[in-house]
Short mmCIF file of the C-alpha atoms (twelve columns), coordinates in Angstrom:
data_MODEL
# 
_entry.id   MODEL 
# 
loop_
_atom_site.group_PDB 
_atom_site.id 
_atom_site.type_symbol 
_atom_site.label_atom_id 
_atom_site.label_alt_id 
_atom_site.label_comp_id 
_atom_site.label_asym_id 
_atom_site.label_seq_id 
_atom_site.Cartn_x 
_atom_site.Cartn_y 
_atom_site.Cartn_z 
_atom_site.pdbx_PDB_model_num 
ATOM 1   C CA . UNK A 1   -0.027  -0.099 -0.073  1 
ATOM 2   C CA . UNK A 2   2.798   2.544  0.858   1 
ATOM 3   C CA . UNK A 3   2.451   5.817  2.455   1 
ATOM 4   C CA . UNK A 4   -1.366  7.344  2.352   1 
ATOM 5   C CA . UNK A 5   -1.646  9.294  -0.675  1 
ATOM 6   C CA . UNK A 6   -4.049  10.658 -3.520  1 
ATOM 7   C CA . UNK A 7   -3.844  8.646  -6.600  1 
ATOM 8   C CA . UNK A 8   -5.219  10.221 -9.686  1 
ATOM 9   C CA . UNK A 9   -6.234  8.093  -12.703 1 
ATOM 10  C CA . UNK A 10  -6.586  10.541 -15.652 1 
ATOM 11  C CA . UNK A 11  -8.834  9.400  -18.536 1 
ATOM 12  C CA . UNK A 12  -7.866  9.859  -21.864 1 
ATOM 13  C CA . UNK A 13  -10.872 9.019  -23.924 1 
ATOM 14  C CA . UNK A 14  -13.672 10.706 -22.261 1 
ATOM 15  C CA . UNK A 15  -14.448 13.188 -24.863 1 
ATOM 16  C CA . UNK A 16  -15.642 10.404 -27.211 1 
ATOM 17  C CA . UNK A 17  -13.325 11.474 -29.974 1 
ATOM 18  C CA . UNK A 18  -13.305 9.326  -33.608 1 
ATOM 19  C CA . UNK A 19  -6.720  27.396 -4.785  1 
ATOM 20  C CA . UNK A 20  -3.146  28.078 -5.640  1 
ATOM 21  C CA . UNK A 21  -2.569  30.812 -8.205  1 
ATOM 22  C CA . UNK A 22  -1.279  28.066 -10.742 1 
ATOM 23  C CA . UNK A 23  0.901   29.764 -13.487 1 
ATOM 24  C CA . UNK A 24  1.964   28.271 -16.627 1 
ATOM 25  C CA . UNK A 25  5.643   28.750 -15.847 1 
ATOM 26  C CA . UNK A 26  8.064   27.576 -18.543 1 
ATOM 27  C CA . UNK A 27  11.477  25.756 -18.386 1 
ATOM 28  C CA . UNK A 28  14.108  25.632 -20.612 1 
ATOM 29  C CA . UNK A 29  17.072  23.151 -21.275 1 
ATOM 30  C CA . UNK A 30  19.373  24.716 -23.930 1 
ATOM 31  C CA . UNK A 31  22.846  24.310 -25.400 1 
ATOM 32  C CA . UNK A 32  25.338  26.665 -23.844 1 
ATOM 33  C CA . UNK A 33  29.004  27.193 -21.951 1 
ATOM 34  C CA . UNK A 34  29.951  27.475 -18.264 1 
ATOM 35  C CA . UNK A 35  30.831  31.149 -17.166 1 
ATOM 36  C CA . UNK A 36  33.090  31.204 -13.902 1 
ATOM 37  C CA . UNK A 37  31.390  32.671 -11.146 1 
ATOM 38  C CA . UNK A 38  27.943  32.941 -13.062 1 
ATOM 39  C CA . UNK A 39  26.565  29.785 -14.375 1 
ATOM 40  C CA . UNK A 40  27.677  26.082 -14.566 1 
ATOM 41  C CA . UNK A 41  26.747  23.232 -16.946 1 
ATOM 42  C CA . UNK A 42  23.618  21.369 -15.239 1 
ATOM 43  C CA . UNK A 43  23.042  24.318 -12.807 1 
ATOM 44  C CA . UNK A 44  19.395  25.508 -12.409 1 
ATOM 45  C CA . UNK A 45  18.542  29.361 -12.488 1 
ATOM 46  C CA . UNK A 46  15.365  30.983 -12.052 1 
ATOM 47  C CA . UNK A 47  15.295  34.539 -13.791 1 
ATOM 48  C CA . UNK A 48  12.811  37.001 -14.295 1 
ATOM 49  C CA . UNK A 49  14.340  39.244 -17.158 1 
ATOM 50  C CA . UNK A 50  16.891  39.252 -20.036 1 
ATOM 51  C CA . UNK A 51  18.852  41.685 -17.703 1 
ATOM 52  C CA . UNK A 52  18.835  39.044 -15.210 1 
ATOM 53  C CA . UNK A 53  19.930  36.485 -17.495 1 
ATOM 54  C CA . UNK A 54  22.696  38.633 -18.628 1 
ATOM 55  C CA . UNK A 55  24.064  39.043 -15.295 1 
ATOM 56  C CA . UNK A 56  23.932  35.099 -14.824 1 
ATOM 57  C CA . UNK A 57  26.500  34.644 -17.663 1 
ATOM 58  C CA . UNK A 58  23.597  34.136 -20.641 1 
ATOM 59  C CA . UNK A 59  24.801  37.092 -22.685 1 
ATOM 60  C CA . UNK A 60  25.478  37.537 -26.459 1 
ATOM 61  C CA . UNK A 61  29.285  37.297 -26.165 1 
ATOM 62  C CA . UNK A 62  29.368  34.159 -23.631 1 
ATOM 63  C CA . UNK A 63  26.169  32.060 -24.507 1 
ATOM 64  C CA . UNK A 64  24.909  33.473 -27.998 1 
ATOM 65  C CA . UNK A 65  22.671  30.525 -28.903 1 
ATOM 66  C CA . UNK A 66  21.002  30.659 -25.292 1 
ATOM 67  C CA . UNK A 67  20.764  34.362 -25.421 1 
ATOM 68  C CA . UNK A 68  18.898  34.410 -28.630 1 
ATOM 69  C CA . UNK A 69  15.926  32.288 -27.161 1 
ATOM 70  C CA . UNK A 70  15.996  33.831 -23.969 1 
ATOM 71  C CA . UNK A 71  15.897  37.146 -25.696 1 
ATOM 72  C CA . UNK A 72  12.875  35.964 -27.845 1 
ATOM 73  C CA . UNK A 73  11.052  34.643 -24.722 1 
ATOM 74  C CA . UNK A 74  11.240  38.083 -23.176 1 
ATOM 75  C CA . UNK A 75  10.539  39.949 -26.289 1 
ATOM 76  C CA . UNK A 76  7.147   38.036 -26.164 1 
ATOM 77  C CA . UNK A 77  6.465   37.286 -22.460 1 
ATOM 78  C CA . UNK A 78  7.904   40.703 -21.118 1 
ATOM 79  C CA . UNK A 79  9.889   41.551 -18.231 1 
ATOM 80  C CA . UNK A 80  9.069   39.900 -14.823 1 
ATOM 81  C CA . UNK A 81  7.665   36.560 -16.618 1 
ATOM 82  C CA . UNK A 82  9.432   33.526 -14.775 1 
ATOM 83  C CA . UNK A 83  11.540  31.164 -16.477 1 
ATOM 84  C CA . UNK A 84  13.595  28.355 -15.266 1 
ATOM 85  C CA . UNK A 85  16.630  27.697 -17.420 1 
ATOM 86  C CA . UNK A 86  19.710  25.308 -17.508 1 
ATOM 87  C CA . UNK A 87  22.580  25.021 -19.832 1 
ATOM 88  C CA . UNK A 88  23.997  21.533 -21.222 1 
ATOM 89  C CA . UNK A 89  27.264  21.165 -22.994 1 
ATOM 90  C CA . UNK A 90  27.312  21.221 -26.524 1 
ATOM 91  C CA . UNK A 91  27.759  17.258 -26.779 1 
ATOM 92  C CA . UNK A 92  24.589  16.639 -24.922 1 
ATOM 93  C CA . UNK A 93  22.087  15.194 -27.101 1 
ATOM 94  C CA . UNK A 94  18.351  16.309 -26.660 1 
ATOM 95  C CA . UNK A 95  17.620  12.701 -25.577 1 
ATOM 96  C CA . UNK A 96  20.075  12.777 -22.556 1 
ATOM 97  C CA . UNK A 97  18.691  16.270 -21.514 1 
ATOM 98  C CA . UNK A 98  15.128  14.415 -21.319 1 
ATOM 99  C CA . UNK A 99  16.322  11.101 -19.867 1 
ATOM 100 C CA . UNK A 100 14.492  10.636 -16.575 1 
ATOM 101 C CA . UNK A 101 17.415  8.745  -15.275 1 
ATOM 102 C CA . UNK A 102 19.614  11.530 -16.155 1 
ATOM 103 C CA . UNK A 103 20.437  14.760 -14.170 1 
ATOM 104 C CA . UNK A 104 19.662  17.419 -16.616 1 
ATOM 105 C CA . UNK A 105 15.773  18.393 -17.325 1 
ATOM 106 C CA . UNK A 106 15.097  16.079 -14.349 1 
ATOM 107 C CA . UNK A 107 17.236  18.332 -11.810 1 
ATOM 108 C CA . UNK A 108 15.587  21.439 -13.398 1 
ATOM 109 C CA . UNK A 109 12.225  20.098 -12.580 1 
ATOM 110 C CA . UNK A 110 13.101  18.910 -9.156  1 
ATOM 111 C CA . UNK A 111 14.961  22.252 -8.379  1 
ATOM 112 C CA . UNK A 112 11.830  24.316 -9.689  1 
ATOM 113 C CA . UNK A 113 9.860   22.744 -7.166  1 
ATOM 114 C CA . UNK A 114 6.891   21.808 -9.187  1 
ATOM 115 C CA . UNK A 115 6.442   25.154 -10.772 1 
ATOM 116 C CA . UNK A 116 7.466   24.405 -14.242 1 
ATOM 117 C CA . UNK A 117 4.147   23.611 -16.542 1 
ATOM 118 C CA . UNK A 118 5.773   23.620 -19.805 1 
ATOM 119 C CA . UNK A 119 9.564   22.351 -20.679 1 
ATOM 120 C CA . UNK A 120 11.281  23.143 -23.775 1 
ATOM 121 C CA . UNK A 121 14.464  21.237 -24.949 1 
ATOM 122 C CA . UNK A 122 16.605  22.575 -27.774 1 
ATOM 123 C CA . UNK A 123 20.179  21.496 -28.703 1 
ATOM 124 C CA . UNK A 124 22.405  23.844 -31.047 1 
ATOM 125 C CA . UNK A 125 22.786  22.029 -34.291 1 
ATOM 126 C CA . UNK A 126 26.678  21.097 -35.182 1 
ATOM 127 C CA . UNK A 127 25.543  20.229 -38.502 1 
ATOM 128 C CA . UNK A 128 26.856  16.809 -38.307 1 
ATOM 129 C CA . UNK A 129 23.794  14.932 -36.884 1 
ATOM 130 C CA . UNK A 130 22.765  11.918 -38.316 1 
ATOM 131 C CA . UNK A 131 19.305  12.234 -40.103 1 
ATOM 132 C CA . UNK A 132 16.292  10.040 -39.329 1 
ATOM 133 C CA . UNK A 133 12.511  10.554 -39.973 1 
ATOM 134 C CA . UNK A 134 13.367  13.804 -41.598 1 
ATOM 135 C CA . UNK A 135 14.768  15.298 -38.910 1 
ATOM 136 C CA . UNK A 136 17.896  15.089 -36.674 1 
ATOM 137 C CA . UNK A 137 17.546  11.436 -35.460 1 
ATOM 138 C CA . UNK A 138 18.150  12.017 -32.100 1 
ATOM 139 C CA . UNK A 139 14.521  13.976 -31.855 1 
ATOM 140 C CA . UNK A 140 12.667  10.591 -32.057 1 
ATOM 141 C CA . UNK A 141 14.278  9.294  -29.180 1 
ATOM 142 C CA . UNK A 142 14.116  12.237 -27.111 1 
ATOM 143 C CA . UNK A 143 10.346  12.597 -27.734 1 
ATOM 144 C CA . UNK A 144 9.780   9.200  -25.674 1 
ATOM 145 C CA . UNK A 145 12.415  10.245 -23.172 1 
ATOM 146 C CA . UNK A 146 10.667  13.238 -22.483 1 
ATOM 147 C CA . UNK A 147 7.225   11.458 -22.305 1 
ATOM 148 C CA . UNK A 148 8.505   8.909  -19.652 1 
ATOM 149 C CA . UNK A 149 10.002  11.923 -17.709 1 
ATOM 150 C CA . UNK A 150 6.475   13.816 -17.873 1 
ATOM 151 C CA . UNK A 151 4.595   10.578 -16.475 1 
ATOM 152 C CA . UNK A 152 6.843   10.135 -13.682 1 
ATOM 153 C CA . UNK A 153 6.685   13.744 -12.629 1 
ATOM 154 C CA . UNK A 154 2.894   13.696 -12.919 1 
ATOM 155 C CA . UNK A 155 2.837   11.022 -10.432 1 
ATOM 156 C CA . UNK A 156 4.768   13.293 -8.190  1 
ATOM 157 C CA . UNK A 157 2.078   16.057 -8.600  1 
ATOM 158 C CA . UNK A 158 4.670   18.298 -10.897 1 
ATOM 159 C CA . UNK A 159 2.819   17.798 -14.337 1 
ATOM 160 C CA . UNK A 160 4.123   19.177 -17.384 1 
ATOM 161 C CA . UNK A 161 4.188   19.509 -21.161 1 
ATOM 162 C CA . UNK A 162 7.313   19.256 -23.217 1 
ATOM 163 C CA . UNK A 163 8.481   20.824 -26.266 1 
ATOM 164 C CA . UNK A 164 11.141  19.417 -28.395 1 
ATOM 165 C CA . UNK A 165 12.968  21.255 -31.146 1 
ATOM 166 C CA . UNK A 166 12.586  19.475 -34.342 1 
ATOM 167 C CA . UNK A 167 16.148  20.234 -35.483 1 
ATOM 168 C CA . UNK A 168 17.654  19.862 -39.169 1 
ATOM 169 C CA . UNK A 169 14.583  19.244 -41.017 1 
ATOM 170 C CA . UNK A 170 15.585  17.532 -44.431 1 
ATOM 171 C CA . UNK A 171 13.078  19.292 -46.580 1 
ATOM 172 C CA . UNK A 172 11.498  15.810 -47.227 1 
ATOM 173 C CA . UNK A 173 7.715   15.983 -45.594 1 
ATOM 174 C CA . UNK A 174 7.488   12.474 -46.722 1 
ATOM 175 C CA . UNK A 175 10.117  11.028 -44.482 1 
ATOM 176 C CA . UNK A 176 8.830   12.910 -41.403 1 
ATOM 177 C CA . UNK A 177 7.152   10.167 -38.743 1 
ATOM 178 C CA . UNK A 178 3.823   9.781  -38.264 1 
ATOM 179 C CA . UNK A 179 3.265   10.932 -34.714 1 
ATOM 180 C CA . UNK A 180 -0.356  10.470 -35.176 1 
ATOM 181 C CA . UNK A 181 -0.088  6.722  -34.817 1 
ATOM 182 C CA . UNK A 182 2.072   7.208  -31.179 1 
ATOM 183 C CA . UNK A 183 1.278   7.576  -27.554 1 
ATOM 184 C CA . UNK A 184 3.623   10.667 -26.439 1 
ATOM 185 C CA . UNK A 185 0.458   12.816 -25.597 1 
ATOM 186 C CA . UNK A 186 2.757   15.118 -23.147 1 
ATOM 187 C CA . UNK A 187 5.030   15.883 -25.850 1 
ATOM 188 C CA . UNK A 188 5.098   18.277 -28.857 1 
ATOM 189 C CA . UNK A 189 7.850   19.007 -31.823 1 
ATOM 190 C CA . UNK A 190 8.311   22.487 -33.341 1 
ATOM 191 C CA . UNK A 191 10.294  22.505 -36.513 1 
ATOM 192 C CA . UNK A 192 10.038  26.246 -37.513 1 
ATOM 193 C CA . UNK A 193 11.596  29.407 -36.688 1 
ATOM 194 C CA . UNK A 194 11.991  33.028 -37.628 1 
ATOM 195 C CA . UNK A 195 15.876  33.096 -38.548 1 
ATOM 196 C CA . UNK A 196 16.446  30.141 -40.842 1 
ATOM 197 C CA . UNK A 197 18.166  28.393 -38.157 1 
ATOM 198 C CA . UNK A 198 18.444  24.626 -38.009 1 
ATOM 199 C CA . UNK A 199 16.959  24.608 -34.536 1 
ATOM 200 C CA . UNK A 200 13.037  25.539 -33.701 1 
ATOM 201 C CA . UNK A 201 12.306  29.026 -32.224 1 
ATOM 202 C CA . UNK A 202 12.090  27.578 -28.582 1 
ATOM 203 C CA . UNK A 203 12.374  30.990 -27.012 1 
ATOM 204 C CA . UNK A 204 9.281   32.307 -28.803 1 
ATOM 205 C CA . UNK A 205 7.055   29.237 -28.251 1 
ATOM 206 C CA . UNK A 206 7.643   29.413 -24.810 1 
ATOM 207 C CA . UNK A 207 7.036   33.004 -24.527 1 
ATOM 208 C CA . UNK A 208 3.537   32.605 -26.208 1 
ATOM 209 C CA . UNK A 209 2.772   29.491 -24.279 1 
ATOM 210 C CA . UNK A 210 3.356   31.474 -20.801 1 
ATOM 211 C CA . UNK A 211 1.633   34.264 -22.254 1 
ATOM 212 C CA . UNK A 212 -1.865  32.678 -23.025 1 
ATOM 213 C CA . UNK A 213 -4.113  31.050 -20.543 1 
ATOM 214 C CA . UNK A 214 -4.174  27.399 -19.932 1 
ATOM 215 C CA . UNK A 215 -7.212  26.678 -22.642 1 
ATOM 216 C CA . UNK A 216 -5.876  29.058 -25.347 1 
ATOM 217 C CA . UNK A 217 -4.625  27.425 -28.483 1 
ATOM 218 C CA . UNK A 218 -0.842  28.254 -29.450 1 
ATOM 219 C CA . UNK A 219 -2.071  29.147 -32.763 1 
ATOM 220 C CA . UNK A 220 -5.225  31.111 -31.924 1 
ATOM 221 C CA . UNK A 221 -5.384  34.047 -34.613 1 
ATOM 222 C CA . UNK A 222 -6.787  37.041 -32.322 1 
ATOM 223 C CA . UNK A 223 -3.627  36.785 -30.233 1 
ATOM 224 C CA . UNK A 224 -1.531  37.979 -33.337 1 
ATOM 225 C CA . UNK A 225 1.200   36.829 -35.286 1 
ATOM 226 C CA . UNK A 226 4.291   35.481 -33.824 1 
ATOM 227 C CA . UNK A 227 6.728   36.819 -36.532 1 
ATOM 228 C CA . UNK A 228 5.477   39.944 -38.701 1 
ATOM 229 C CA . UNK A 229 8.427   39.328 -41.573 1 
ATOM 230 C CA . UNK A 230 9.635   35.812 -42.076 1 
ATOM 231 C CA . UNK A 231 9.112   31.927 -40.878 1 
ATOM 232 C CA . UNK A 232 11.203  29.138 -41.978 1 
ATOM 233 C CA . UNK A 233 11.415  25.326 -41.477 1 
ATOM 234 C CA . UNK A 234 14.396  24.113 -39.623 1 
ATOM 235 C CA . UNK A 235 16.193  23.319 -42.977 1 
ATOM 236 C CA . UNK A 236 16.456  27.224 -43.381 1 
ATOM 237 C CA . UNK A 237 13.749  27.304 -46.150 1 
ATOM 238 C CA . UNK A 238 10.756  29.894 -45.913 1 
ATOM 239 C CA . UNK A 239 7.481   27.863 -44.676 1 
ATOM 240 C CA . UNK A 240 5.941   29.044 -48.105 1 
ATOM 241 C CA . UNK A 241 7.991   26.787 -50.169 1 
ATOM 242 C CA . UNK A 242 6.401   23.977 -48.561 1 
ATOM 243 C CA . UNK A 243 2.763   25.025 -48.550 1 
ATOM 244 C CA . UNK A 244 1.761   22.214 -50.485 1 
ATOM 245 C CA . UNK A 245 2.806   19.871 -47.894 1 
ATOM 246 C CA . UNK A 246 1.415   22.037 -44.886 1 
ATOM 247 C CA . UNK A 247 -1.518  19.548 -44.630 1 
ATOM 248 C CA . UNK A 248 0.584   16.442 -44.678 1 
ATOM 249 C CA . UNK A 249 3.036   17.934 -42.020 1 
ATOM 250 C CA . UNK A 250 0.299   18.941 -39.734 1 
ATOM 251 C CA . UNK A 251 -1.546  15.682 -39.998 1 
ATOM 252 C CA . UNK A 252 1.803   14.016 -38.694 1 
ATOM 253 C CA . UNK A 253 1.255   16.498 -35.593 1 
ATOM 254 C CA . UNK A 254 4.153   18.737 -36.158 1 
ATOM 255 C CA . UNK A 255 4.129   22.370 -35.161 1 
ATOM 256 C CA . UNK A 256 5.328   24.775 -37.683 1 
ATOM 257 C CA . UNK A 257 4.474   28.250 -38.773 1 
ATOM 258 C CA . UNK A 258 1.969   29.573 -41.689 1 
ATOM 259 C CA . UNK A 259 0.584   32.368 -43.144 1 
ATOM 260 C CA . UNK A 260 -2.840  33.477 -44.103 1 
ATOM 261 C CA . UNK A 261 -4.231  34.964 -47.506 1 
ATOM 262 C CA . UNK A 262 -4.597  38.797 -46.990 1 
ATOM 263 C CA . UNK A 263 -3.347  38.657 -43.449 1 
ATOM 264 C CA . UNK A 264 0.249   39.794 -42.397 1 
ATOM 265 C CA . UNK A 265 2.576   37.820 -40.541 1 
ATOM 266 C CA . UNK A 266 3.150   34.136 -39.239 1 
ATOM 267 C CA . UNK A 267 1.220   32.077 -36.845 1 
ATOM 268 C CA . UNK A 268 1.881   28.957 -35.223 1 
ATOM 269 C CA . UNK A 269 0.102   26.023 -37.111 1 
ATOM 270 C CA . UNK A 270 -1.546  24.402 -34.425 1 
ATOM 271 C CA . UNK A 271 -1.033  22.608 -30.991 1 
ATOM 272 C CA . UNK A 272 -0.556  19.006 -31.556 1 
ATOM 273 C CA . UNK A 273 0.865   16.430 -29.280 1 
ATOM 274 C CA . UNK A 274 2.525   13.481 -30.815 1 
ATOM 275 C CA . UNK A 275 -0.421  11.194 -30.128 1 
ATOM 276 C CA . UNK A 276 -3.630  9.474  -31.775 1 
ATOM 277 C CA . UNK A 277 -6.597  11.679 -32.922 1 
ATOM 278 C CA . UNK A 278 -8.918  9.735  -30.090 1 
ATOM 279 C CA . UNK A 279 -6.681  10.694 -27.366 1 
ATOM 280 C CA . UNK A 280 -8.079  13.522 -25.197 1 
ATOM 281 C CA . UNK A 281 -4.569  14.999 -24.585 1 
ATOM 282 C CA . UNK A 282 -3.912  15.424 -28.336 1 
ATOM 283 C CA . UNK A 283 -3.588  19.022 -27.842 1 
ATOM 284 C CA . UNK A 284 -1.347  21.096 -25.578 1 
ATOM 285 C CA . UNK A 285 -4.172  23.009 -24.485 1 
ATOM 286 C CA . UNK A 286 -6.305  19.971 -23.470 1 
ATOM 287 C CA . UNK A 287 -3.179  19.001 -21.592 1 
ATOM 288 C CA . UNK A 288 -2.453  22.135 -19.723 1 
ATOM 289 C CA . UNK A 289 -6.281  22.408 -18.541 1 
ATOM 290 C CA . UNK A 290 -6.032  19.060 -17.290 1 
ATOM 291 C CA . UNK A 291 -2.634  19.642 -15.330 1 
ATOM 292 C CA . UNK A 292 -4.252  22.791 -13.850 1 
ATOM 293 C CA . UNK A 293 -7.610  20.928 -12.530 1 
ATOM 294 C CA . UNK A 294 -5.240  18.117 -11.172 1 
ATOM 295 C CA . UNK A 295 -3.113  20.307 -9.040  1 
ATOM 296 C CA . UNK A 296 -5.992  22.605 -7.716  1 
ATOM 297 C CA . UNK A 297 -7.867  19.427 -6.909  1 
ATOM 298 C CA . UNK A 298 -4.693  18.038 -5.193  1 
ATOM 299 C CA . UNK A 299 -4.450  21.012 -3.142  1 
ATOM 300 C CA . UNK A 300 -7.808  20.592 -1.519  1 
ATOM 301 C CA . UNK A 301 -8.152  17.023 -1.388  1 
ATOM 302 C CA . UNK A 302 -4.553  16.699 0.268   1 
ATOM 303 C CA . UNK A 303 -5.855  18.374 3.497   1 
ATOM 304 C CA . UNK A 304 -8.284  15.444 3.808   1 
ATOM 305 C CA . UNK A 305 -5.684  12.953 3.452   1 
ATOM 306 C CA . UNK A 306 -5.712  10.429 6.391   1 
ATOM 307 C CA . UNK A 307 -8.618  12.298 8.189   1 
ATOM 308 C CA . UNK A 308 -11.145 10.754 10.061  1 
ATOM 309 C CA . UNK A 309 -14.224 10.325 8.245   1 
ATOM 310 C CA . UNK A 310 -17.582 9.828  9.830   1 
ATOM 311 C CA . UNK A 311 -19.882 7.104  8.280   1 
ATOM 312 C CA . UNK A 312 -23.465 6.014  8.738   1 
ATOM 313 C CA . UNK A 313 -24.632 2.638  10.259  1 
ATOM 314 C CA . UNK A 314 -23.775 0.766  7.208   1 
ATOM 315 C CA . UNK A 315 -20.333 2.024  7.095   1 
ATOM 316 C CA . UNK A 316 -20.625 4.195  3.977   1 
ATOM 317 C CA . UNK A 317 -19.269 7.959  4.069   1 
ATOM 318 C CA . UNK A 318 -21.693 10.137 5.911   1 
ATOM 319 C CA . UNK A 319 -23.688 12.442 3.207   1 
ATOM 320 C CA . UNK A 320 -22.356 15.814 5.057   1 
ATOM 321 C CA . UNK A 321 -18.678 14.487 4.256   1 
ATOM 322 C CA . UNK A 322 -19.654 13.871 0.558   1 
ATOM 323 C CA . UNK A 323 -21.156 17.667 0.262   1 
ATOM 324 C CA . UNK A 324 -18.475 19.238 2.013   1 
ATOM 325 C CA . UNK A 325 -15.607 17.585 -0.140  1 
ATOM 326 C CA . UNK A 326 -17.639 17.976 -3.377  1 
ATOM 327 C CA . UNK A 327 -18.155 21.549 -2.341  1 
ATOM 328 C CA . UNK A 328 -14.542 22.521 -1.649  1 
ATOM 329 C CA . UNK A 329 -13.182 20.826 -4.840  1 
ATOM 330 C CA . UNK A 330 -16.062 22.587 -7.240  1 
ATOM 331 C CA . UNK A 331 -15.755 25.828 -5.481  1 
ATOM 332 C CA . UNK A 332 -11.815 25.726 -5.998  1 
ATOM 333 C CA . UNK A 333 -11.899 24.723 -9.797  1 
ATOM 334 C CA . UNK A 334 -14.925 26.763 -10.595 1 
ATOM 335 C CA . UNK A 335 -13.116 30.121 -8.953  1 
ATOM 336 C CA . UNK A 336 -9.859  29.417 -10.746 1 
ATOM 337 C CA . UNK A 337 -10.967 27.854 -14.096 1 
ATOM 338 C CA . UNK A 338 -14.480 28.037 -15.100 1 
ATOM 339 C CA . UNK A 339 -15.278 31.550 -13.844 1 
ATOM 340 C CA . UNK A 340 -11.955 32.388 -16.225 1 
ATOM 341 C CA . UNK A 341 -13.345 30.593 -19.265 1 
ATOM 342 C CA . UNK A 342 -10.765 27.951 -18.937 1 
ATOM 343 C CA . UNK A 343 -13.500 25.190 -18.460 1 
ATOM 344 C CA . UNK A 344 -17.103 25.368 -19.583 1 
ATOM 345 C CA . UNK A 345 -18.350 23.184 -16.186 1 
ATOM 346 C CA . UNK A 346 -16.800 20.867 -13.696 1 
ATOM 347 C CA . UNK A 347 -18.424 18.478 -11.186 1 
ATOM 348 C CA . UNK A 348 -16.854 16.702 -8.492  1 
ATOM 349 C CA . UNK A 349 -18.926 13.185 -7.651  1 
ATOM 350 C CA . UNK A 350 -18.418 10.842 -4.679  1 
ATOM 351 C CA . UNK A 351 -20.779 7.710  -4.589  1 
ATOM 352 C CA . UNK A 352 -22.140 7.595  -0.909  1 
ATOM 353 C CA . UNK A 353 -22.122 3.767  -0.968  1 
ATOM 354 C CA . UNK A 354 -18.482 3.621  -0.642  1 
ATOM 355 C CA . UNK A 355 -17.692 1.479  2.444   1 
ATOM 356 C CA . UNK A 356 -14.554 3.327  3.832   1 
ATOM 357 C CA . UNK A 357 -14.373 0.908  7.144   1 
ATOM 358 C CA . UNK A 358 -13.845 -1.946 4.994   1 
ATOM 359 C CA . UNK A 359 -11.737 -0.284 2.349   1 
ATOM 360 C CA . UNK A 360 -9.839  2.466  3.974   1 
ATOM 361 C CA . UNK A 361 -9.940  4.313  0.634   1 
ATOM 362 C CA . UNK A 362 -12.306 6.594  -1.362  1 
ATOM 363 C CA . UNK A 363 -12.901 7.090  -5.103  1 
ATOM 364 C CA . UNK A 364 -13.576 10.374 -6.232  1 
ATOM 365 C CA . UNK A 365 -14.826 11.204 -9.591  1 
ATOM 366 C CA . UNK A 366 -13.698 14.693 -11.361 1 
ATOM 367 C CA . UNK A 367 -15.547 15.519 -14.579 1 
ATOM 368 C CA . UNK A 368 -14.370 18.549 -16.713 1 
ATOM 369 C CA . UNK A 369 -16.328 19.841 -19.419 1 
ATOM 370 C CA . UNK A 370 -13.471 21.901 -21.693 1 
ATOM 371 C CA . UNK A 371 -14.244 24.927 -23.905 1 
ATOM 372 C CA . UNK A 372 -14.627 24.104 -27.812 1 
ATOM 373 C CA . UNK A 373 -12.750 25.639 -30.501 1 
ATOM 374 C CA . UNK A 374 -13.420 27.120 -34.084 1 
ATOM 375 C CA . UNK A 375 -10.813 25.039 -35.435 1 
ATOM 376 C CA . UNK A 376 -12.283 24.455 -38.823 1 
ATOM 377 C CA . UNK A 377 -14.938 26.477 -40.630 1 
ATOM 378 C CA . UNK A 378 -16.963 25.483 -43.531 1 
ATOM 379 C CA . UNK A 379 -18.709 28.266 -45.168 1 
ATOM 380 C CA . UNK A 380 -21.297 28.031 -47.727 1 
ATOM 381 C CA . UNK A 381 -21.305 30.744 -50.125 1 
ATOM 382 C CA . UNK A 382 -23.391 31.742 -53.592 1 
ATOM 383 C CA . UNK A 383 -25.328 34.022 -55.460 1 
ATOM 384 C CA . UNK A 384 -29.147 33.969 -54.506 1 
ATOM 385 C CA . UNK A 385 -32.196 35.668 -56.163 1 
ATOM 386 C CA . UNK A 386 -33.587 36.515 -52.724 1 
ATOM 387 C CA . UNK A 387 -32.471 36.885 -48.987 1 
ATOM 388 C CA . UNK A 388 -34.091 34.584 -46.676 1 
ATOM 389 C CA . UNK A 389 -34.787 35.887 -43.218 1 
# 
């Protein structure tokens, strides 16, 4: 049995698809160089501004690659946005950064004490990487490693979603792995940038995610373009050169950048995770919503752990206890999520027929009704001889 604990069983097919101020704080593991007296490889740093990053050795001179991404983060998210960062050596692969048996991303997450809700991982390309599935071959392994890390930390009530840089795209969309057939529902791959580099714009991506509420789509048009001038795939070619392949790339669950006819700027394509279309967590937005609800519910229910529970003559939970617990959880979720438009509705249900004397445990069901999205609009348009009222 182990220690008394609260166990969350998260359903992944509930949508039927064919108290604390929880913030979506980002973390970043990125290639860099140690700077004596300021920052070491593998050291966790919590920063709130570009100036603070510079004072920590992440400068355009000492750490140009990391500086570029941190600068992009603060240009979008603004000063005072919290960011946890760790530098890894240029020999460290992204799969090594993400490995749950290692001391890189795992250390950063632990040092942040559960604050990180989205973790970005990016390695500076050396130009000598082996290609596989249309990208740096290490990307695929990093995805499975990051999924395993995410699952481990969710069990510790430190849930997060992971973003991997899709380095070194070969330009062949047909060669890309189809991640709509996998089960890495806590991970996404971004394979686009704003400067033609071989790595994705991780700082910009994290800046966008940190700036929007949990239910908000990464690619919401009303939030504006993420680049006014240009966007590229990680092979250095502009995204327009592969416009005919956009649908194919999107169907394989990659995130890139796109534009719209008659509208200036470039936008993220979508927010898919690396999983099947029937998975409730096929999008980052659904994942962030669930993570926030999980933490809020945990903060309420942990107060009740191992407490005495009055029972009826039959040994069942007393109705007064049920009403109290249900009310406390629902009030917390509604105040922090439903009232803010992050959920459409929420319900906490406790079966009053549970015999806590015999079982020493209780099962609680939390039902989240998410918001809907206008992802695909079909418009019928044509001439008519009369306008119908």
